[in-house]
mmCIF file of C-alpha atoms in Angstrom:
data_model
loop_
_atom_site.group_PDB
_atom_site.id
_atom_site.type_symbol
_atom_site.label_atom_id
_atom_site.label_comp_id
_atom_site.label_asym_id
_atom_site.label_seq_id
_atom_site.Cartn_x
_atom_site.Cartn_y
_atom_site.Cartn_z
ATOM 1 C CA SER A 1 -15.591 78.611 45.149
ATOM 2 C CA GLY A 2 -16.059 75.469 47.157
ATOM 3 C CA ILE A 3 -13.463 76.583 49.867
ATOM 4 C CA ASN A 4 -15.170 76.948 53.362
ATOM 5 C CA ALA A 5 -13.994 77.314 56.963
ATOM 6 C CA GLU A 6 -14.718 73.719 57.943
ATOM 7 C CA GLY A 7 -12.475 72.662 54.845
ATOM 8 C CA MET A 8 -9.724 74.931 56.296
ATOM 9 C CA ASN A 9 -10.111 73.292 59.683
ATOM 10 C CA TYR A 10 -9.535 69.969 57.954
ATOM 11 C CA VAL A 11 -6.362 71.555 56.535
ATOM 12 C CA ALA A 12 -5.127 72.348 60.111
ATOM 13 C CA LYS A 13 -5.800 68.824 61.113
ATOM 14 C CA TRP A 14 -3.817 67.261 58.324
ATOM 15 C CA GLN A 15 -0.869 69.960 58.779
ATOM 16 C CA LEU A 16 -0.605 70.747 55.233
ATOM 17 C CA PHE A 17 -1.326 73.975 53.102
ATOM 18 C CA ILE A 18 -3.976 72.325 51.271
ATOM 19 C CA SER A 19 -7.677 73.762 50.786
ATOM 20 C CA CYS A 20 -10.622 71.677 49.967
ATOM 21 C CA ALA A 21 -12.787 72.644 47.169
ATOM 22 C CA ASN A 22 -16.282 70.999 46.291
ATOM 23 C CA ASP A 23 -18.599 72.477 43.679
ATOM 24 C CA ILE A 24 -20.204 68.658 42.876
ATOM 25 C CA ASP A 25 -22.237 68.021 46.430
ATOM 26 C CA GLY A 26 -22.511 68.829 49.883
ATOM 27 C CA GLU A 27 -19.347 66.849 51.194
ATOM 28 C CA ARG A 28 -17.323 69.787 52.584
ATOM 29 C CA TYR A 29 -14.159 67.627 53.041
ATOM 30 C CA PRO A 30 -13.065 63.911 52.885
ATOM 31 C CA ALA A 31 -13.919 62.562 56.689
ATOM 32 C CA ASP A 32 -13.193 58.792 55.629
ATOM 33 C CA CYS A 33 -9.500 58.698 56.570
ATOM 34 C CA GLU A 34 -7.633 59.587 59.826
ATOM 35 C CA HIS A 35 -4.577 61.626 58.911
ATOM 36 C CA ILE A 36 -0.891 60.387 59.439
ATOM 37 C CA ASP A 37 2.359 61.908 58.591
ATOM 38 C CA GLU A 38 4.232 58.638 58.637
ATOM 39 C CA ASN A 39 3.750 54.958 57.870
ATOM 40 C CA ILE A 40 2.273 53.047 60.826
ATOM 41 C CA ASP A 41 4.235 49.821 61.160
ATOM 42 C CA LEU A 42 1.705 47.512 62.754
ATOM 43 C CA GLU A 43 2.909 44.354 65.219
ATOM 44 C CA GLU A 44 2.252 41.485 63.065
ATOM 45 C CA ILE A 45 4.832 41.886 60.724
ATOM 46 C CA LYS A 46 7.752 43.057 62.875
ATOM 47 C CA ASP A 47 10.127 40.263 61.919
ATOM 48 C CA GLU A 48 13.267 42.010 61.378
ATOM 49 C CA LYS A 49 14.644 38.841 59.293
ATOM 50 C CA SER A 50 12.128 39.846 56.361
ATOM 51 C CA ARG A 51 13.213 43.156 56.365
ATOM 52 C CA LEU A 52 15.763 45.284 54.306
ATOM 53 C CA VAL A 53 17.759 47.712 56.381
ATOM 54 C CA LEU A 54 20.663 49.803 54.845
ATOM 55 C CA ASP A 55 22.747 49.306 57.937
ATOM 56 C CA THR A 56 24.981 52.604 57.601
ATOM 57 C CA PHE A 57 25.059 56.284 58.457
ATOM 58 C CA CYS A 58 26.998 59.320 57.664
ATOM 59 C CA ASP A 59 28.820 61.893 60.115
ATOM 60 C CA CYS A 60 28.486 64.918 58.119
ATOM 61 C CA MET A 61 28.076 68.267 59.738
ATOM 62 C CA GLY A 62 25.329 70.461 58.305
ATOM 63 C CA ASP A 63 24.494 69.838 54.648
ATOM 64 C CA CYS A 64 25.957 66.727 53.100
ATOM 65 C CA ASN A 65 26.076 68.568 49.906
ATOM 66 C CA ASN A 66 27.917 71.475 51.085
ATOM 67 C CA GLU A 67 30.694 72.778 48.791
ATOM 68 C CA SER A 68 33.181 71.872 51.594
ATOM 69 C CA PHE A 69 32.262 68.093 51.373
ATOM 70 C CA GLN A 70 33.123 65.616 48.658
ATOM 71 C CA ILE A 71 30.637 63.139 47.911
ATOM 72 C CA GLU A 72 33.376 60.477 48.875
ATOM 73 C CA THR A 73 33.246 61.757 52.191
ATOM 74 C CA CYS A 74 29.569 61.215 52.803
ATOM 75 C CA THR A 75 28.782 57.424 53.612
ATOM 76 C CA CYS A 76 25.213 57.839 52.385
ATOM 77 C CA GLY A 77 26.193 59.695 49.204
ATOM 78 C CA GLU A 78 28.689 57.016 48.537
ATOM 79 C CA ILE A 79 26.039 54.239 48.179
ATOM 80 C CA PHE A 80 25.286 55.168 44.536
ATOM 81 C CA GLY A 81 28.078 57.643 43.850
ATOM 82 C CA SER A 82 25.969 60.819 43.997
ATOM 83 C CA PHE A 83 22.945 62.411 45.758
ATOM 84 C CA PRO A 84 19.557 61.898 44.462
ATOM 85 C CA TYR A 85 18.668 65.546 44.648
ATOM 86 C CA ASN A 86 19.743 68.769 42.792
ATOM 87 C CA GLU A 87 20.709 72.029 44.860
ATOM 88 C CA ASP A 88 17.090 73.131 44.487
ATOM 89 C CA GLY A 89 15.768 69.973 45.929
ATOM 90 C CA THR A 90 14.473 68.444 42.488
ATOM 91 C CA LEU A 91 15.353 64.975 41.716
ATOM 92 C CA ASN A 92 18.387 64.672 39.509
ATOM 93 C CA ALA A 93 17.783 63.006 35.881
ATOM 94 C CA GLU A 94 20.007 59.924 36.817
ATOM 95 C CA HIS A 95 17.656 58.955 39.938
ATOM 96 C CA CYS A 96 14.607 59.881 37.680
ATOM 97 C CA THR A 97 15.534 56.849 35.289
ATOM 98 C CA ARG A 98 17.922 54.459 36.809
ATOM 99 C CA LEU A 99 19.169 54.639 40.516
ATOM 100 C CA PRO A 100 17.228 54.079 43.779
ATOM 101 C CA ILE A 101 16.909 56.953 46.097
ATOM 102 C CA VAL A 102 18.774 56.757 49.254
ATOM 103 C CA GLU A 103 18.254 59.345 51.859
ATOM 104 C CA CYS A 104 20.232 60.334 55.067
ATOM 105 C CA GLY A 105 18.460 58.553 58.056
ATOM 106 C CA PRO A 106 17.750 59.217 61.840
ATOM 107 C CA ALA A 107 21.296 58.183 62.947
ATOM 108 C CA CYS A 108 23.157 60.432 60.423
ATOM 109 C CA SER A 109 24.700 63.508 62.080
ATOM 110 C CA CYS A 110 23.561 65.946 59.381
ATOM 111 C CA SER A 111 20.859 68.525 59.951
ATOM 112 C CA SER A 112 17.135 68.448 59.104
ATOM 113 C CA ALA A 113 17.872 71.006 56.360
ATOM 114 C CA CYS A 114 20.189 68.546 54.618
ATOM 115 C CA ILE A 115 19.468 68.292 50.665
ATOM 116 C CA ASN A 116 19.477 64.612 51.209
ATOM 117 C CA ARG A 117 16.085 64.675 53.615
ATOM 118 C CA VAL A 118 13.756 66.014 50.899
ATOM 119 C CA SER A 119 11.056 63.533 51.616
ATOM 120 C CA GLN A 120 11.432 63.681 55.196
ATOM 121 C CA ARG A 121 10.386 67.476 55.018
ATOM 122 C CA GLY A 122 6.867 66.557 54.108
ATOM 123 C CA VAL A 123 4.567 68.354 51.646
ATOM 124 C CA THR A 124 5.806 71.625 50.636
ATOM 125 C CA ALA A 125 3.788 72.234 47.152
ATOM 126 C CA ASP A 126 0.841 74.168 46.958
ATOM 127 C CA LEU A 127 -1.891 71.556 46.869
ATOM 128 C CA GLN A 128 -5.554 71.429 46.964
ATOM 129 C CA LEU A 129 -8.022 68.481 47.467
ATOM 130 C CA PHE A 130 -10.854 68.874 44.901
ATOM 131 C CA LYS A 131 -14.123 66.983 44.187
ATOM 132 C CA HIS A 132 -14.587 65.331 40.630
ATOM 133 C CA PRO A 133 -17.918 64.539 39.271
ATOM 134 C CA PHE A 134 -16.865 60.941 38.546
ATOM 135 C CA LYS A 135 -13.417 60.176 40.242
ATOM 136 C CA GLY A 136 -14.293 61.414 43.531
ATOM 137 C CA TRP A 137 -11.760 63.352 45.558
ATOM 138 C CA GLY A 138 -8.553 64.399 43.803
ATOM 139 C CA VAL A 139 -5.391 66.180 44.073
ATOM 140 C CA ARG A 140 -4.389 69.485 41.985
ATOM 141 C CA CYS A 141 -1.666 72.098 42.301
ATOM 142 C CA THR A 142 -2.473 75.581 42.935
ATOM 143 C CA LYS A 143 0.822 77.134 41.618
ATOM 144 C CA ASP A 144 3.065 75.953 38.868
ATOM 145 C CA ILE A 145 5.492 73.004 40.068
ATOM 146 C CA PRO A 146 8.820 72.299 38.342
ATOM 147 C CA MET A 147 9.787 68.682 36.839
ATOM 148 C CA GLY A 148 11.342 66.451 39.834
ATOM 149 C CA ARG A 149 9.528 68.198 42.533
ATOM 150 C CA PHE A 150 8.489 65.997 45.640
ATOM 151 C CA ILE A 151 4.991 66.051 46.217
ATOM 152 C CA CYS A 152 4.159 63.543 48.825
ATOM 153 C CA GLN A 153 4.874 59.997 50.050
ATOM 154 C CA TYR A 154 1.959 57.385 50.301
ATOM 155 C CA ALA A 155 1.661 56.901 53.818
ATOM 156 C CA GLY A 156 -0.470 54.073 55.618
ATOM 157 C CA GLU A 157 -0.606 51.143 57.821
ATOM 158 C CA ILE A 158 2.110 48.603 56.907
ATOM 159 C CA ILE A 159 0.549 45.347 57.031
ATOM 160 C CA SER A 160 1.366 41.707 56.357
ATOM 161 C CA GLU A 161 0.133 39.702 53.524
ATOM 162 C CA GLU A 162 -1.943 37.789 55.560
ATOM 163 C CA GLU A 163 -3.813 40.846 56.956
ATOM 164 C CA ALA A 164 -4.058 42.476 53.396
ATOM 165 C CA THR A 165 -5.794 39.164 52.175
ATOM 166 C CA ARG A 166 -8.205 39.466 55.095
ATOM 167 C CA ARG A 167 -8.798 43.353 54.628
ATOM 168 C CA ARG A 168 -9.768 42.738 50.856
ATOM 169 C CA THR A 169 -11.985 39.931 51.509
ATOM 170 C CA GLN A 170 -13.796 41.778 54.378
ATOM 171 C CA ARG A 171 -14.203 44.937 52.410
ATOM 172 C CA HIS A 172 -17.266 45.395 50.351
ATOM 173 C CA ALA A 173 -16.999 44.633 46.456
ATOM 174 C CA THR A 174 -17.495 48.033 45.489
ATOM 175 C CA THR A 175 -15.046 49.657 47.945
ATOM 176 C CA GLN A 176 -11.836 50.973 46.515
ATOM 177 C CA ASN A 177 -8.649 48.959 47.356
ATOM 178 C CA TYR A 178 -5.959 51.320 48.338
ATOM 179 C CA ILE A 179 -3.368 48.624 49.137
ATOM 180 C CA MET A 180 -0.146 49.200 47.599
ATOM 181 C CA ASN A 181 2.391 46.480 46.745
ATOM 182 C CA VAL A 182 6.235 47.590 47.056
ATOM 183 C CA ARG A 183 8.661 44.840 45.722
ATOM 184 C CA GLU A 184 12.572 45.429 46.094
ATOM 185 C CA HIS A 185 14.833 43.068 44.606
ATOM 186 C CA VAL A 186 18.460 42.944 46.345
ATOM 187 C CA ASN A 187 21.061 40.295 46.074
ATOM 188 C CA ASN A 188 18.414 37.645 44.587
ATOM 189 C CA GLN A 189 15.911 38.394 47.470
ATOM 190 C CA THR A 190 12.585 40.019 47.404
ATOM 191 C CA TYR A 191 11.535 42.022 49.984
ATOM 192 C CA LEU A 192 7.614 42.859 49.921
ATOM 193 C CA THR A 193 5.933 45.750 51.761
ATOM 194 C CA LEU A 194 2.172 46.316 51.837
ATOM 195 C CA ILE A 195 0.802 49.965 52.314
ATOM 196 C CA ASP A 196 -2.887 50.173 53.446
ATOM 197 C CA PRO A 197 -4.202 54.015 53.708
ATOM 198 C CA THR A 198 -7.748 52.936 53.665
ATOM 199 C CA ILE A 199 -8.458 54.111 57.372
ATOM 200 C CA ARG A 200 -5.154 55.916 58.152
ATOM 201 C CA GLY A 201 -3.573 57.798 55.375
ATOM 202 C CA ASN A 202 -2.341 61.023 54.079
ATOM 203 C CA VAL A 203 -2.993 63.221 51.027
ATOM 204 C CA GLY A 204 -1.228 60.324 48.544
ATOM 205 C CA ARG A 205 -4.262 58.351 49.540
ATOM 206 C CA TYR A 206 -6.348 60.778 47.134
ATOM 207 C CA LEU A 207 -4.155 60.855 43.856
ATOM 208 C CA ASN A 208 -6.053 59.543 41.101
ATOM 209 C CA HIS A 209 -4.913 57.281 38.067
ATOM 210 C CA SER A 210 -4.103 58.685 34.821
ATOM 211 C CA CYS A 211 -3.041 56.580 31.332
ATOM 212 C CA GLU A 212 -0.674 59.812 30.769
ATOM 213 C CA PRO A 213 0.428 60.675 34.505
ATOM 214 C CA ASN A 214 2.152 63.720 35.663
ATOM 215 C CA LEU A 215 3.817 62.128 38.755
ATOM 216 C CA SER A 216 6.301 59.297 39.062
ATOM 217 C CA ARG A 217 6.465 56.851 41.843
ATOM 218 C CA HIS A 218 9.667 56.073 43.470
ATOM 219 C CA VAL A 219 10.689 53.896 46.540
ATOM 220 C CA VAL A 220 13.054 56.067 48.863
ATOM 221 C CA ARG A 221 15.198 54.512 51.474
ATOM 222 C CA LEU A 222 16.141 56.040 54.626
ATOM 223 C CA VAL A 223 19.536 54.471 56.004
ATOM 224 C CA GLY A 224 19.092 52.601 59.045
ATOM 225 C CA VAL A 225 15.155 52.360 58.746
ATOM 226 C CA ALA A 226 13.280 49.054 57.899
ATOM 227 C CA VAL A 227 10.238 50.316 56.149
ATOM 228 C CA PRO A 228 10.490 51.959 52.769
ATOM 229 C CA ARG A 229 8.590 55.103 51.650
ATOM 230 C CA VAL A 230 6.723 55.246 48.400
ATOM 231 C CA CYS A 231 7.244 58.635 47.395
ATOM 232 C CA PHE A 232 5.598 60.761 44.414
ATOM 233 C CA PHE A 233 7.609 63.301 42.109
ATOM 234 C CA THR A 234 6.431 65.604 39.156
ATOM 235 C CA SER A 235 7.619 63.851 35.795
ATOM 236 C CA ARG A 236 7.170 67.183 34.062
ATOM 237 C CA HIS A 237 6.396 70.701 34.591
ATOM 238 C CA LEU A 238 2.941 71.474 35.966
ATOM 239 C CA GLU A 239 0.757 74.361 35.343
ATOM 240 C CA ALA A 240 -1.529 75.721 38.157
ATOM 241 C CA GLY A 241 -4.782 73.787 38.023
ATOM 242 C CA GLU A 242 -3.639 70.523 36.819
ATOM 243 C CA GLU A 243 -4.646 67.522 38.692
ATOM 244 C CA LEU A 244 -1.917 65.368 40.125
ATOM 245 C CA CYS A 245 -2.130 61.708 38.966
ATOM 246 C CA PHE A 246 0.104 58.487 38.887
ATOM 247 C CA ASP A 247 -0.157 55.224 36.728
ATOM 248 C CA TYR A 248 -1.843 52.734 38.977
ATOM 249 C CA ALA A 249 -0.297 49.939 36.807
ATOM 250 C CA ASP A 250 3.221 51.239 38.205
ATOM 251 C CA THR A 251 2.344 49.461 41.386
ATOM 252 C CA PHE A 252 2.409 46.106 39.788
ATOM 253 C CA ALA A 253 4.435 46.754 36.481
ATOM 254 C CA GLU A 254 6.541 43.829 36.954
ATOM 255 C CA GLN A 255 3.651 41.660 36.500
ATOM 256 C CA HIS A 256 2.900 43.142 32.929
ATOM 257 C CA VAL A 257 -0.765 43.716 33.390
ATOM 258 C CA SER A 258 -2.783 45.383 30.629
ATOM 259 C CA PRO A 259 -6.079 47.097 31.713
ATOM 260 C CA GLY A 260 -9.149 45.490 30.767
ATOM 261 C CA PRO A 261 -11.848 43.366 31.916
ATOM 262 C CA SER A 262 -10.233 40.193 30.230
ATOM 263 C CA ASN A 263 -7.576 40.533 33.023
ATOM 264 C CA VAL A 264 -10.314 39.676 35.842
ATOM 265 C CA PRO A 265 -10.062 36.245 37.109
ATOM 266 C CA THR A 266 -13.068 34.185 35.749
ATOM 267 C CA ASN A 267 -13.651 32.813 39.228
ATOM 268 C CA SER A 268 -13.470 36.073 41.102
ATOM 269 C CA THR A 269 -16.830 37.737 41.501
ATOM 270 C CA VAL A 270 -15.210 40.110 43.782
ATOM 271 C CA ALA A 271 -12.657 41.242 41.473
ATOM 272 C CA ALA A 272 -15.593 41.707 38.598
ATOM 273 C CA ALA A 273 -17.490 43.908 40.726
ATOM 274 C CA GLN A 274 -14.353 46.045 41.665
ATOM 275 C CA PHE A 275 -13.179 46.444 37.903
ATOM 276 C CA THR A 276 -13.711 50.424 37.397
ATOM 277 C CA LYS A 277 -13.943 52.646 34.314
ATOM 278 C CA CYS A 278 -11.038 55.286 33.969
ATOM 279 C CA PHE A 279 -12.046 58.852 33.817
ATOM 280 C CA CYS A 280 -8.667 60.396 33.189
ATOM 281 C CA GLY A 281 -9.714 61.781 29.766
ATOM 282 C CA THR A 282 -6.469 61.518 27.978
ATOM 283 C CA SER A 283 -5.898 60.395 24.392
ATOM 284 C CA SER A 284 -4.372 57.236 25.427
ATOM 285 C CA CYS A 285 -6.829 56.355 28.111
ATOM 286 C CA THR A 286 -7.588 52.394 27.895
ATOM 287 C CA GLY A 287 -11.094 53.039 29.318
ATOM 288 C CA TYR A 288 -10.467 50.932 32.594
ATOM 289 C CA LEU A 289 -8.325 51.510 35.811
ATOM 290 C CA PRO A 290 -5.466 48.772 35.841
ATOM 291 C CA CYS A 291 -6.446 45.569 37.386
ATOM 292 C CA ASP A 292 -4.033 43.347 39.486
ATOM 293 C CA PRO A 293 -5.178 39.661 39.336
ATOM 294 C CA SER A 294 -2.894 38.847 42.432
ATOM 295 C CA ALA A 295 -4.765 41.224 44.497
ATOM 296 C CA TYR A 296 -7.823 38.681 44.450
#
């Protein structure tokens, strides 16, 4: 129930195998966001000196993980000594917990079917947008999904710190903040990327928070590409009908912020107004969505 023809037109617009279900109200599908497949890099931050680029590429033919190739012969695979994905496309255990994910990039000669291009093939899991009575729109799976499966990236506009501050200031206090901070630490230097899917984004925009998440967030680098991808993978086996969620605190984990109103700056009325109760319903629920004081 809740699936309708207009919702399916929305699916076609998003180019995803996603239906829309709403048994809560009359909103047939989320119409507050223009769909994009990839990040859009806005002009104001195109400063190459502040960008991290893995300046390499491979000259493999076909699939880099083909049995006829050794890991030592693939330049991309040599970066960390192994490919991040198993033969079935799931994330391997070592990259789940320790190693960064580096995929072949546009300059590589391998095919689009290469095992090391998982995130570039887009959403392949069976997903559904659905309306929750308290959380708004969310994402759930309609079929079982194995552990380590790629779900989607968090696509949006890549903006500068100044633009992020301006947008946060201009938006109404009750408006959800979707801006994600990505910090990469390489050779004693920190690279900051800010992704905002508020106006233009993809299905990742509708992933809700859970204090017991079933998705893990990973930064994925394409060799030769300046802008990193934030990608979500299943952290355990998922049953059909489960909502897909990640831990919002993971987006600023290095600040060690604990959820709760006490973390809202006392001089920030905007932050206080934006503080939101958590409805994940898990046994370890803290009662509130994580709060990042640096965002205010």
